[in-house]
mmCIF file of C-alpha atoms and ligand atoms in Angstrom:
data_model
loop_
_atom_site.group_PDB
_atom_site.id
_atom_site.type_symbol
_atom_site.label_atom_id
_atom_site.label_comp_id
_atom_site.label_asym_id
_atom_site.label_seq_id
_atom_site.Cartn_x
_atom_site.Cartn_y
_atom_site.Cartn_z
ATOM 1 C CA UNK A 1 6.007 -13.077 -23.837
ATOM 2 C CA UNK A 2 3.400 -13.502 -21.412
ATOM 3 C CA UNK A 3 1.951 -10.246 -21.265
ATOM 4 C CA UNK A 4 -1.325 -10.475 -22.779
ATOM 5 C CA UNK A 5 -1.664 -13.246 -20.129
ATOM 6 C CA UNK A 6 -1.005 -10.569 -17.615
ATOM 7 C CA UNK A 7 -2.832 -7.844 -18.643
ATOM 8 C CA UNK A 8 -5.749 -10.285 -18.973
ATOM 9 C CA UNK A 9 -4.887 -11.301 -15.530
ATOM 10 C CA UNK A 10 -4.936 -7.659 -13.823
ATOM 11 C CA UNK A 11 -8.756 -7.261 -16.052
ATOM 12 C CA UNK A 12 -9.871 -9.819 -14.704
ATOM 13 C CA UNK A 13 -8.889 -8.912 -10.986
ATOM 14 C CA UNK A 14 -9.834 -5.933 -11.503
ATOM 15 C CA UNK A 15 -13.253 -6.851 -11.608
ATOM 16 C CA UNK A 16 -13.166 -8.297 -8.456
ATOM 17 C CA UNK A 17 -15.287 -5.744 -5.744
ATOM 18 C CA UNK A 18 -17.253 -5.112 -3.391
ATOM 19 C CA UNK A 19 -18.746 -2.389 -5.064
ATOM 20 C CA UNK A 20 -21.179 -2.366 -8.167
ATOM 21 C CA UNK A 21 -19.702 -0.458 -11.402
ATOM 22 C CA UNK A 22 -16.254 0.129 -9.443
ATOM 23 C CA UNK A 23 -13.241 -1.050 -7.657
ATOM 24 C CA UNK A 24 -13.338 -1.342 -3.893
ATOM 25 C CA UNK A 25 -11.785 -4.687 -1.991
ATOM 26 C CA UNK A 26 -10.984 -3.683 0.878
ATOM 27 C CA UNK A 27 -9.774 -5.876 4.172
ATOM 28 C CA UNK A 28 -11.212 -9.094 4.751
ATOM 29 C CA UNK A 29 -14.375 -7.996 2.628
ATOM 30 C CA UNK A 30 -16.499 -10.761 0.460
ATOM 31 C CA UNK A 31 -14.370 -9.628 -2.146
ATOM 32 C CA UNK A 32 -11.020 -10.089 -1.430
ATOM 33 C CA UNK A 33 -12.096 -13.531 -0.726
ATOM 34 C CA UNK A 34 -12.975 -13.606 -3.793
ATOM 35 C CA UNK A 35 -9.715 -12.333 -5.289
ATOM 36 C CA UNK A 36 -8.007 -14.868 -2.741
ATOM 37 C CA UNK A 37 -9.337 -17.698 -4.845
ATOM 38 C CA UNK A 38 -9.319 -16.357 -8.057
ATOM 39 C CA UNK A 39 -5.247 -15.303 -7.758
ATOM 40 C CA UNK A 40 -4.385 -18.927 -5.757
ATOM 41 C CA UNK A 41 -5.923 -20.391 -8.688
ATOM 42 C CA UNK A 42 -3.313 -18.945 -10.949
ATOM 43 C CA UNK A 43 -0.590 -19.577 -8.377
ATOM 44 C CA UNK A 44 -1.364 -22.991 -8.168
ATOM 45 C CA UNK A 45 -1.216 -22.943 -12.185
ATOM 46 C CA UNK A 46 2.395 -21.265 -11.999
ATOM 47 C CA UNK A 47 3.425 -24.837 -9.746
ATOM 48 C CA UNK A 48 3.217 -22.701 -6.654
ATOM 49 C CA UNK A 49 1.882 -24.374 -2.839
ATOM 50 C CA UNK A 50 -0.939 -21.578 -1.895
ATOM 51 C CA UNK A 51 -1.150 -21.061 1.822
ATOM 52 C CA UNK A 52 -3.270 -18.703 3.449
ATOM 53 C CA UNK A 53 -2.036 -17.051 6.763
ATOM 54 C CA UNK A 54 -4.090 -15.775 9.677
ATOM 55 C CA UNK A 55 -4.130 -12.306 8.456
ATOM 56 C CA UNK A 56 -5.583 -13.409 4.932
ATOM 57 C CA UNK A 57 -2.174 -13.084 3.079
ATOM 58 C CA UNK A 58 -2.260 -15.143 0.771
ATOM 59 C CA UNK A 59 1.144 -16.921 -0.398
ATOM 60 C CA UNK A 60 2.809 -19.367 -2.732
ATOM 61 C CA UNK A 61 5.293 -21.031 -2.766
ATOM 62 C CA UNK A 62 8.265 -22.791 -4.641
ATOM 63 C CA UNK A 63 11.011 -24.935 -3.265
ATOM 64 C CA UNK A 64 14.285 -24.325 -3.905
ATOM 65 C CA UNK A 65 16.342 -27.000 -6.505
ATOM 66 C CA UNK A 66 18.980 -26.560 -3.571
ATOM 67 C CA UNK A 67 18.287 -28.663 -0.657
ATOM 68 C CA UNK A 68 18.081 -25.854 2.438
ATOM 69 C CA UNK A 69 18.072 -22.883 0.234
ATOM 70 C CA UNK A 70 16.843 -19.436 1.229
ATOM 71 C CA UNK A 71 13.717 -17.668 -0.009
ATOM 72 C CA UNK A 72 13.495 -14.923 -2.330
ATOM 73 C CA UNK A 73 10.128 -13.091 -1.781
ATOM 74 C CA UNK A 74 7.781 -11.331 -4.330
ATOM 75 C CA UNK A 75 4.648 -9.649 -4.059
ATOM 76 C CA UNK A 76 3.088 -6.760 -3.109
ATOM 77 C CA UNK A 77 -1.403 -5.820 -2.148
ATOM 78 C CA UNK A 78 -4.353 -7.122 -3.405
ATOM 79 C CA UNK A 79 -6.513 -4.854 -1.386
ATOM 80 C CA UNK A 80 -7.788 -1.868 -3.101
ATOM 81 C CA UNK A 81 -8.834 2.177 -1.888
ATOM 82 C CA UNK A 82 -12.128 2.482 -3.057
ATOM 83 C CA UNK A 83 -12.971 3.374 -6.825
ATOM 84 C CA UNK A 84 -9.672 2.117 -7.458
ATOM 85 C CA UNK A 85 -7.256 1.376 -10.578
ATOM 86 C CA UNK A 86 -6.530 -2.447 -11.241
ATOM 87 C CA UNK A 87 -2.381 -2.191 -10.687
ATOM 88 C CA UNK A 88 -2.009 -0.469 -7.702
ATOM 89 C CA UNK A 89 -0.901 -4.066 -5.584
ATOM 90 C CA UNK A 90 -2.079 -6.529 -8.457
ATOM 91 C CA UNK A 91 0.684 -5.785 -10.383
ATOM 92 C CA UNK A 92 3.035 -6.529 -8.250
ATOM 93 C CA UNK A 93 1.609 -10.125 -7.147
ATOM 94 C CA UNK A 94 0.724 -11.233 -10.916
ATOM 95 C CA UNK A 95 3.573 -10.321 -12.529
ATOM 96 C CA UNK A 96 5.567 -12.401 -10.578
ATOM 97 C CA UNK A 97 3.514 -15.140 -10.705
ATOM 98 C CA UNK A 98 3.540 -14.813 -14.791
ATOM 99 C CA UNK A 99 7.821 -14.773 -14.463
ATOM 100 C CA UNK A 100 7.769 -17.766 -12.070
ATOM 101 C CA UNK A 101 5.589 -19.435 -14.952
ATOM 102 C CA UNK A 102 7.587 -18.590 -17.874
ATOM 103 C CA UNK A 103 10.823 -19.555 -16.208
ATOM 104 C CA UNK A 104 9.029 -23.254 -15.412
ATOM 105 C CA UNK A 105 7.697 -23.348 -19.536
ATOM 106 C CA UNK A 106 11.636 -23.097 -20.291
ATOM 107 C CA UNK A 107 12.949 -25.628 -18.110
ATOM 108 C CA UNK A 108 14.605 -23.354 -15.340
ATOM 109 C CA UNK A 109 14.951 -24.654 -11.659
ATOM 110 C CA UNK A 110 15.597 -22.047 -9.443
ATOM 111 C CA UNK A 111 18.253 -22.770 -6.786
ATOM 112 C CA UNK A 112 16.261 -20.821 -3.796
ATOM 113 C CA UNK A 113 13.254 -21.064 -3.060
ATOM 114 C CA UNK A 114 10.559 -18.376 -3.516
ATOM 115 C CA UNK A 115 7.753 -17.019 -1.771
ATOM 116 C CA UNK A 116 5.087 -14.476 -4.138
ATOM 117 C CA UNK A 117 2.872 -13.375 -1.606
ATOM 118 C CA UNK A 118 -0.249 -11.255 -2.047
ATOM 119 C CA UNK A 119 -0.532 -8.794 1.104
ATOM 120 C CA UNK A 120 -4.265 -8.378 2.632
ATOM 121 C CA UNK A 121 -4.358 -5.172 3.558
ATOM 122 C CA UNK A 122 -1.765 -2.550 2.896
ATOM 123 C CA UNK A 123 -3.933 0.673 1.839
ATOM 124 C CA UNK A 124 -5.435 1.259 5.579
ATOM 125 C CA UNK A 125 -9.007 1.385 3.998
ATOM 126 C CA UNK A 126 -11.440 -0.065 5.977
ATOM 127 C CA UNK A 127 -9.644 0.664 9.629
ATOM 128 C CA UNK A 128 -7.542 3.731 8.664
ATOM 129 C CA UNK A 129 -4.385 1.857 9.448
ATOM 130 C CA UNK A 130 -2.276 0.453 6.552
ATOM 131 C CA UNK A 131 0.192 -2.577 6.012
ATOM 132 C CA UNK A 132 -1.950 -4.202 8.129
ATOM 133 C CA UNK A 133 -0.810 -7.771 5.777
ATOM 134 C CA UNK A 134 3.129 -6.939 5.913
ATOM 135 C CA UNK A 135 2.873 -6.929 9.629
ATOM 136 C CA UNK A 136 0.969 -9.914 10.233
ATOM 137 C CA UNK A 137 4.000 -11.362 8.158
ATOM 138 C CA UNK A 138 6.479 -10.104 9.781
ATOM 139 C CA UNK A 139 5.546 -10.774 13.064
ATOM 140 C CA UNK A 140 5.533 -6.765 14.000
ATOM 141 C CA UNK A 141 1.228 -6.647 13.939
ATOM 142 C CA UNK A 142 0.491 -5.029 17.458
ATOM 143 C CA UNK A 143 -1.913 -6.076 20.170
ATOM 144 C CA UNK A 144 -3.406 -2.367 20.174
ATOM 145 C CA UNK A 145 -4.005 -2.365 16.257
ATOM 146 C CA UNK A 146 -6.447 -5.299 16.951
ATOM 147 C CA UNK A 147 -8.902 -2.412 18.607
ATOM 148 C CA UNK A 148 -9.496 -0.337 15.667
ATOM 149 C CA UNK A 149 -12.497 0.059 14.509
ATOM 150 C CA UNK A 150 -14.069 0.291 11.091
ATOM 151 C CA UNK A 151 -16.857 2.529 10.281
ATOM 152 C CA UNK A 152 -19.435 0.110 11.347
ATOM 153 C CA UNK A 153 -18.065 -0.474 14.787
ATOM 154 C CA UNK A 154 -16.087 -3.774 13.377
ATOM 155 C CA UNK A 155 -12.783 -4.160 15.381
ATOM 156 C CA UNK A 156 -9.362 -5.383 13.724
ATOM 157 C CA UNK A 157 -9.700 -8.486 15.861
ATOM 158 C CA UNK A 158 -13.441 -8.955 15.355
ATOM 159 C CA UNK A 159 -13.037 -9.571 11.471
ATOM 160 C CA UNK A 160 -9.900 -11.314 11.741
ATOM 161 C CA UNK A 161 -11.574 -13.932 13.821
ATOM 162 C CA UNK A 162 -15.001 -13.858 11.738
ATOM 163 C CA UNK A 163 -11.974 -14.066 8.303
ATOM 164 C CA UNK A 164 -10.407 -17.607 10.193
ATOM 165 C CA UNK A 165 -13.240 -19.074 11.131
ATOM 166 C CA UNK A 166 -13.701 -17.969 14.606
ATOM 167 C CA UNK A 167 -9.652 -17.937 16.343
ATOM 168 C CA UNK A 168 -6.926 -15.660 16.004
ATOM 169 C CA UNK A 169 -3.991 -15.127 17.574
ATOM 170 C CA UNK A 170 -1.550 -12.679 16.521
ATOM 171 C CA UNK A 171 0.751 -14.377 13.959
ATOM 172 C CA UNK A 172 4.289 -14.484 14.472
ATOM 173 C CA UNK A 173 7.204 -13.601 11.178
ATOM 174 C CA UNK A 174 6.514 -15.892 8.779
ATOM 175 C CA UNK A 175 10.646 -16.069 8.411
ATOM 176 C CA UNK A 176 13.830 -15.343 9.893
ATOM 177 C CA UNK A 177 15.671 -12.878 8.611
ATOM 178 C CA UNK A 178 18.688 -15.067 7.870
ATOM 179 C CA UNK A 179 16.354 -17.160 6.065
ATOM 180 C CA UNK A 180 15.936 -14.672 3.230
ATOM 181 C CA UNK A 181 17.570 -13.295 0.418
ATOM 182 C CA UNK A 182 15.147 -10.080 0.520
ATOM 183 C CA UNK A 183 11.980 -9.112 -0.948
ATOM 184 C CA UNK A 184 11.859 -7.433 -4.390
ATOM 185 C CA UNK A 185 8.303 -5.522 -4.937
ATOM 186 C CA UNK A 186 6.963 -4.522 -8.355
ATOM 187 C CA UNK A 187 4.360 -0.971 -8.629
ATOM 188 C CA UNK A 188 3.076 1.745 -10.527
ATOM 189 C CA UNK A 189 5.364 4.551 -9.990
ATOM 190 C CA UNK A 190 2.474 6.583 -9.456
ATOM 191 C CA UNK A 191 3.807 9.667 -10.304
ATOM 192 C CA UNK A 192 5.046 11.515 -13.442
ATOM 193 C CA UNK A 193 9.120 10.977 -12.988
ATOM 194 C CA UNK A 194 9.117 7.756 -15.191
ATOM 195 C CA UNK A 195 7.205 9.610 -17.635
ATOM 196 C CA UNK A 196 9.356 12.406 -17.961
ATOM 197 C CA UNK A 197 12.615 10.441 -18.221
ATOM 198 C CA UNK A 198 10.690 8.538 -21.008
ATOM 199 C CA UNK A 199 11.398 5.228 -19.415
ATOM 200 C CA UNK A 200 9.083 2.742 -18.981
ATOM 201 C CA UNK A 201 10.744 1.162 -15.555
ATOM 202 C CA UNK A 202 12.855 2.209 -12.635
ATOM 203 C CA UNK A 203 14.445 1.446 -8.872
ATOM 204 C CA UNK A 204 13.133 3.088 -6.005
ATOM 205 C CA UNK A 205 16.165 4.681 -3.683
ATOM 206 C CA UNK A 206 13.600 5.144 -0.765
ATOM 207 C CA UNK A 207 10.112 5.349 0.531
ATOM 208 C CA UNK A 208 8.589 8.178 2.476
ATOM 209 C CA UNK A 209 7.601 8.226 6.066
ATOM 210 C CA UNK A 210 4.046 8.582 6.693
ATOM 211 C CA UNK A 211 1.667 9.758 9.370
ATOM 212 C CA UNK A 212 -1.933 8.860 9.568
ATOM 213 C CA UNK A 213 -4.502 10.394 12.300
ATOM 214 C CA UNK A 214 -8.578 10.352 12.964
ATOM 215 C CA UNK A 215 -9.498 13.485 13.790
ATOM 216 C CA UNK A 216 -12.356 14.800 15.554
ATOM 217 C CA UNK A 217 -14.127 18.270 16.612
ATOM 218 C CA UNK A 218 -16.261 18.529 19.055
ATOM 219 C CA UNK A 219 -18.932 22.266 18.974
ATOM 220 C CA UNK A 220 -22.992 22.010 19.522
ATOM 221 C CA UNK A 221 -25.375 20.853 17.264
ATOM 222 C CA UNK A 222 -27.987 23.016 17.027
ATOM 223 C CA UNK A 223 -30.826 24.763 14.551
ATOM 224 C CA UNK A 224 -30.192 25.828 11.705
ATOM 225 C CA UNK A 225 -32.188 28.638 11.863
ATOM 226 C CA UNK A 226 -32.553 30.185 15.099
ATOM 227 C CA UNK A 227 -29.282 29.802 15.917
ATOM 228 C CA UNK A 228 -27.208 33.289 15.382
ATOM 229 C CA UNK A 229 -23.669 32.787 13.490
ATOM 230 C CA UNK A 230 -21.926 34.448 16.622
ATOM 231 C CA UNK A 231 -23.467 31.733 18.792
ATOM 232 C CA UNK A 232 -22.639 28.564 17.054
ATOM 233 C CA UNK A 233 -19.680 25.895 17.785
ATOM 234 C CA UNK A 234 -19.910 25.111 14.299
ATOM 235 C CA UNK A 235 -17.160 21.719 14.042
ATOM 236 C CA UNK A 236 -17.447 21.567 10.581
ATOM 237 C CA UNK A 237 -16.400 25.618 9.826
ATOM 238 C CA UNK A 238 -13.470 24.393 12.362
ATOM 239 C CA UNK A 239 -12.283 21.235 10.643
ATOM 240 C CA UNK A 240 -12.615 23.019 7.408
ATOM 241 C CA UNK A 241 -10.179 25.799 9.011
ATOM 242 C CA UNK A 242 -7.768 23.154 9.621
ATOM 243 C CA UNK A 243 -8.072 21.477 6.437
ATOM 244 C CA UNK A 244 -7.134 24.815 4.578
ATOM 245 C CA UNK A 245 -4.164 25.466 7.254
ATOM 246 C CA UNK A 246 -3.130 21.838 6.295
ATOM 247 C CA UNK A 247 -3.104 22.937 2.515
ATOM 248 C CA UNK A 248 -1.660 26.046 2.950
ATOM 249 C CA UNK A 249 1.603 25.027 4.883
ATOM 250 C CA UNK A 250 2.165 21.899 2.889
ATOM 251 C CA UNK A 251 1.672 24.198 -0.437
ATOM 252 C CA UNK A 252 4.699 26.325 0.784
ATOM 253 C CA UNK A 253 7.222 23.317 2.142
ATOM 254 C CA UNK A 254 8.873 21.481 0.026
ATOM 255 C CA UNK A 255 8.154 17.379 -0.462
ATOM 256 C CA UNK A 256 5.863 17.890 2.078
ATOM 257 C CA UNK A 257 1.933 16.463 1.583
ATOM 258 C CA UNK A 258 -0.472 16.575 3.756
ATOM 259 C CA UNK A 259 -4.304 15.146 2.989
ATOM 260 C CA UNK A 260 -7.474 15.187 4.829
ATOM 261 C CA UNK A 261 -9.411 12.143 2.498
ATOM 262 C CA UNK A 262 -12.037 10.739 4.442
ATOM 263 C CA UNK A 263 -14.761 13.146 6.735
ATOM 264 C CA UNK A 264 -17.744 12.786 8.588
ATOM 265 C CA UNK A 265 -20.229 15.353 9.186
ATOM 266 C CA UNK A 266 -22.947 14.271 12.299
ATOM 267 C CA UNK A 267 -25.737 14.992 13.162
ATOM 268 C CA UNK A 268 -25.797 15.426 9.163
ATOM 269 C CA UNK A 269 -28.713 16.910 8.182
ATOM 270 C CA UNK A 270 -28.875 20.157 6.366
ATOM 271 C CA UNK A 271 -30.851 22.357 9.004
ATOM 272 C CA UNK A 272 -28.884 20.986 11.725
ATOM 273 C CA UNK A 273 -25.131 22.674 12.847
ATOM 274 C CA UNK A 274 -22.687 20.015 13.075
ATOM 275 C CA UNK A 275 -22.549 18.910 16.225
ATOM 276 C CA UNK A 276 -18.810 16.943 15.714
ATOM 277 C CA UNK A 277 -17.017 16.166 12.817
ATOM 278 C CA UNK A 278 -14.129 13.493 12.230
ATOM 279 C CA UNK A 279 -11.644 13.425 9.631
ATOM 280 C CA UNK A 280 -8.468 11.532 8.459
ATOM 281 C CA UNK A 281 -5.255 13.401 7.758
ATOM 282 C CA UNK A 282 -2.416 11.972 6.169
ATOM 283 C CA UNK A 283 1.353 13.490 5.951
ATOM 284 C CA UNK A 284 4.039 12.492 3.998
ATOM 285 C CA UNK A 285 7.668 13.578 3.608
ATOM 286 C CA UNK A 286 10.790 11.648 2.535
ATOM 287 C CA UNK A 287 12.544 13.455 5.894
ATOM 288 C CA UNK A 288 11.247 12.560 8.630
ATOM 289 C CA UNK A 289 11.879 15.302 10.676
ATOM 290 C CA UNK A 290 10.778 17.448 8.735
ATOM 291 C CA UNK A 291 7.416 15.078 8.572
ATOM 292 C CA UNK A 292 7.370 15.932 12.743
ATOM 293 C CA UNK A 293 8.028 19.592 11.796
ATOM 294 C CA UNK A 294 4.515 19.447 9.866
ATOM 295 C CA UNK A 295 2.337 17.476 12.580
ATOM 296 C CA UNK A 296 3.641 19.129 15.300
ATOM 297 C CA UNK A 297 3.143 22.848 13.822
ATOM 298 C CA UNK A 298 -0.848 21.727 12.887
ATOM 299 C CA UNK A 299 -1.159 20.499 16.523
ATOM 300 C CA UNK A 300 -0.733 23.811 17.773
ATOM 301 C CA UNK A 301 -3.004 25.163 14.852
ATOM 302 C CA UNK A 302 -6.240 22.669 15.935
ATOM 303 C CA UNK A 303 -5.928 23.455 19.407
ATOM 304 C CA UNK A 304 -5.781 27.526 18.411
ATOM 305 C CA UNK A 305 -8.667 26.927 16.185
ATOM 306 C CA UNK A 306 -10.113 24.864 19.009
ATOM 307 C CA UNK A 307 -9.943 26.948 21.376
ATOM 308 C CA UNK A 308 -10.871 30.256 19.021
ATOM 309 C CA UNK A 309 -13.884 28.300 18.068
ATOM 310 C CA UNK A 310 -15.544 27.420 21.288
ATOM 311 C CA UNK A 311 -14.711 23.554 20.357
ATOM 312 C CA UNK A 312 -13.045 20.584 21.161
ATOM 313 C CA UNK A 313 -10.979 18.056 19.202
ATOM 314 C CA UNK A 314 -9.242 15.449 19.551
ATOM 315 C CA UNK A 315 -6.159 13.507 17.629
ATOM 316 C CA UNK A 316 -5.855 9.734 17.378
ATOM 317 C CA UNK A 317 -2.409 8.667 15.419
ATOM 318 C CA UNK A 318 -3.455 5.148 13.053
ATOM 319 C CA UNK A 319 -0.226 4.778 11.676
ATOM 320 C CA UNK A 320 3.537 6.078 11.751
ATOM 321 C CA UNK A 321 6.129 4.818 9.447
ATOM 322 C CA UNK A 322 9.153 6.377 9.319
ATOM 323 C CA UNK A 323 10.997 6.749 5.501
ATOM 324 C CA UNK A 324 12.991 3.929 4.707
ATOM 325 C CA UNK A 325 16.284 2.875 2.424
ATOM 326 C CA UNK A 326 16.005 0.374 0.000
ATOM 327 C CA UNK A 327 18.617 -2.385 -0.146
ATOM 328 C CA UNK A 328 22.066 -0.658 -2.424
ATOM 329 C CA UNK A 329 22.959 -4.222 -3.113
ATOM 330 C CA UNK A 330 19.778 -5.798 -3.783
ATOM 331 C CA UNK A 331 18.715 -2.622 -5.888
ATOM 332 C CA UNK A 332 22.000 -2.700 -7.390
ATOM 333 C CA UNK A 333 21.274 -6.455 -8.503
ATOM 334 C CA UNK A 334 17.760 -5.552 -9.922
ATOM 335 C CA UNK A 335 19.188 -2.320 -12.137
ATOM 336 C CA UNK A 336 21.681 -5.233 -13.847
ATOM 337 C CA UNK A 337 18.105 -6.444 -15.054
ATOM 338 C CA UNK A 338 16.653 -3.077 -15.965
ATOM 339 C CA UNK A 339 19.615 -1.799 -17.819
ATOM 340 C CA UNK A 340 19.959 -5.333 -19.789
ATOM 341 C CA UNK A 341 16.350 -4.615 -20.726
ATOM 342 C CA UNK A 342 15.900 -1.251 -21.069
ATOM 343 C CA UNK A 343 19.170 0.075 -22.055
ATOM 344 C CA UNK A 344 19.486 2.601 -18.457
ATOM 345 C CA UNK A 345 17.573 3.478 -15.322
ATOM 346 C CA UNK A 346 16.539 6.309 -13.854
ATOM 347 C CA UNK A 347 16.508 6.007 -9.714
ATOM 348 C CA UNK A 348 13.298 7.809 -7.861
ATOM 349 C CA UNK A 349 11.804 8.036 -4.404
ATOM 350 C CA UNK A 350 8.583 7.039 -3.853
ATOM 351 C CA UNK A 351 6.274 9.325 -2.257
ATOM 352 C CA UNK A 352 3.782 6.839 -2.040
ATOM 353 C CA UNK A 353 4.128 4.125 0.682
ATOM 354 C CA UNK A 354 4.422 0.409 0.016
ATOM 355 C CA UNK A 355 4.424 -2.595 1.636
ATOM 356 C CA UNK A 356 8.481 -2.819 1.701
ATOM 357 C CA UNK A 357 8.590 -0.486 4.307
ATOM 358 C CA UNK A 358 7.590 -2.926 6.975
ATOM 359 C CA UNK A 359 9.251 -5.762 4.671
ATOM 360 C CA UNK A 360 12.736 -3.380 5.671
ATOM 361 C CA UNK A 361 12.660 -4.853 8.728
ATOM 362 C CA UNK A 362 12.739 -8.157 7.899
ATOM 363 C CA UNK A 363 15.142 -8.473 4.707
ATOM 364 C CA UNK A 364 16.728 -5.801 2.271
ATOM 365 C CA UNK A 365 14.208 -4.845 -0.134
ATOM 366 C CA UNK A 366 14.227 -3.628 -3.746
ATOM 367 C CA UNK A 367 12.077 -2.330 -5.879
ATOM 368 C CA UNK A 368 10.764 -1.853 -9.381
ATOM 369 C CA UNK A 369 9.029 0.879 -10.392
ATOM 370 C CA UNK A 370 6.738 0.587 -13.832
ATOM 371 C CA UNK A 371 5.588 4.173 -15.889
ATOM 372 C CA UNK A 372 2.196 4.725 -15.158
ATOM 373 C CA UNK A 373 0.223 7.280 -17.497
ATOM 374 C CA UNK A 374 0.280 11.000 -16.503
ATOM 375 C CA UNK A 375 1.437 9.503 -12.997
ATOM 376 C CA UNK A 376 -2.545 8.485 -11.965
ATOM 377 C CA UNK A 377 -3.165 6.356 -9.079
ATOM 378 C CA UNK A 378 -5.806 5.800 -6.890
ATOM 379 C CA UNK A 379 -8.368 6.448 -9.695
ATOM 380 C CA UNK A 380 -10.102 3.791 -11.755
ATOM 381 C CA UNK A 381 -8.106 5.164 -15.198
ATOM 382 C CA UNK A 382 -5.037 4.077 -13.609
ATOM 383 C CA UNK A 383 -3.121 2.958 -16.267
ATOM 384 C CA UNK A 384 0.672 1.048 -17.065
ATOM 385 C CA UNK A 385 0.504 0.216 -21.299
ATOM 386 C CA UNK A 386 1.197 -3.282 -22.213
ATOM 387 C CA UNK A 387 4.667 -2.458 -23.559
ATOM 388 C CA UNK A 388 5.700 -1.358 -20.457
ATOM 389 C CA UNK A 389 4.997 -4.284 -18.111
ATOM 390 C CA UNK A 390 6.385 -6.689 -21.127
ATOM 391 C CA UNK A 391 9.847 -4.684 -19.684
ATOM 392 C CA UNK A 392 8.934 -5.457 -16.140
ATOM 393 C CA UNK A 393 8.240 -9.215 -17.394
ATOM 394 C CA UNK A 394 11.268 -9.163 -18.908
ATOM 395 C CA UNK A 395 13.318 -7.187 -15.955
ATOM 396 C CA UNK A 396 11.897 -9.996 -13.627
ATOM 397 C CA UNK A 397 12.923 -13.105 -15.954
ATOM 398 C CA UNK A 398 15.806 -11.629 -16.138
ATOM 399 C CA UNK A 399 16.554 -10.416 -12.615
ATOM 400 C CA UNK A 400 15.608 -14.426 -11.482
ATOM 401 C CA UNK A 401 17.732 -15.646 -13.978
ATOM 402 C CA UNK A 402 20.684 -14.064 -12.798
ATOM 403 C CA UNK A 403 19.740 -14.905 -9.106
ATOM 404 C CA UNK A 404 19.829 -18.288 -10.160
ATOM 405 C CA UNK A 405 22.957 -18.195 -11.562
ATOM 406 C CA UNK A 406 24.565 -16.066 -8.630
ATOM 407 C CA UNK A 407 23.161 -18.374 -5.841
ATOM 408 C CA UNK A 408 23.480 -21.635 -8.446
ATOM 409 C CA UNK A 409 27.014 -23.513 -6.586
HETATM 410 O O1 HGY B 1 -1.403 5.965 0.464
HETATM 411 C C1 HGY B 1 -0.286 4.930 -0.636
HETATM 412 O O2 HGY B 1 0.706 5.684 -0.306
HETATM 413 C C2 HGY B 1 -0.045 3.741 -1.094
HETATM 414 O O3 HGY B 1 -0.892 3.910 -2.191
HETATM 415 N N1 HGY B 1 -0.714 2.653 0.035
HETATM 416 MN MN1 MN B 2 -2.581 2.646 -2.969
HETATM 417 MN MN1 MN B 3 0.104 -0.038 -3.410
#
C-alpha cells in the first residue's frame, strides 16, 4: 500500500516551519499558510473538494455515492509545538488522504460523504489555549477567547481578521449532530503502552481532562548587588518554589501530571532582581475530580508562597476540558479492523489531549493510536516506523470498507 507516499508526505510537511532548522508551525502563521496549500493540493489529488473555514481549518470533502448520505469525519491537527516532531497531528490528516486515494484507485465508491479535517490549532502554543481549530469547527469558539493575546500582544480576534482578509465572525458548527456518522482520529500514542505490548496500533477508550493557566508573580525589581537577601521580593524564586511544589504533589499522586512549560522573567537582566514572572501551568488527570483537587491545593500553595515572600500572584485560566470517553460503538467498529489487520488489539487511555475532546460534543469519537519509538513526542526525534504506518493505513482502509458495506443500503 502507499506507505512510502505517506512517509514522504510526512517528511515534506515536516519541513514547513516558521523557524530555521526546526519544526514549529503555530496558529495562523506564514508556515500554516504554506502547510494548508501543500496539504490542500494532496487532498485535491485524492479527489477531495478543498476549502478553508473562518478559523483556518483545512477541509477536504468527498460526497457519498448515496444521495443525502451522512458524513464521516476524519482528521487531526496541522499545527505543531515548538521544535516538534513531524507525526503529532499531520499523521492523522495525511493518512486518511492516502487511504481515500487508495480506495479511489481500487474503484471503491463510499456510500457516505467523508470530510478530512486539518485543524488549524490544537496545541495551544501561540495563545496558550488549545483546540481553537476544532472549537471553531464545532461552533464552540467563545467570544472571550478572541481576547486572548500572544507574546507580541496580538489578540486571537485580530489574528483571525488578518488571516481572513480583514473580516471575522464567530463560526457556527460545520455540521448538525444528526448529519454525522462520527469522527475518527489517527494519532501517534505519545506514550509507552503499544511498545510494551509489542503492537503497532491500538484503540483509545478515553482522553484525559486538562486545565491550563497563565500564572503571574509580581514582586519588586531591584539592584542585584546592593539589595540584601532578606529585603528582596524576588518573583522568580517564588515561581520556582511553586513549580517544585507542583512537581512534588504530582509525583505523589498516581495519574496526575503538572507542568510549568513556559516561563518569562521581567525585566530579565543579570544584575536586576526579577520583579515579575509569568509562567504557564498544564494539569492533567483521567479523573476530573482528582485534577480539580490538585488545582485547589495548588491555588492554596501559591497564595501561601506569595504571602510568605511578599509577592502577589494572579491566575488566568486559558483552557479547561473535562475527560472524554470515546464512543464504545464506533471504537468497537474500529477495533474490528485493528484485529483483522493486526490479529489483536489493546485499549488505551490518552494522557495527551486531542481534537477528539472537542469533537465529542458534536459526534461520537474513536481514535486509532500508532506506536511511536520510546513513546517520545513533542520532540524532533518523534518517530513512527514505516511498518507501523503500513498497518495503520491498512486498518483505516479496512475500516472504511466495513463502513461502506454497513451503509451500502
Ligand atoms: O498537549 C497535548 O496533550 C497535545 O499534544 N495537544
Ligand atoms: Mn501535541
Ligand atoms: Mn496531537
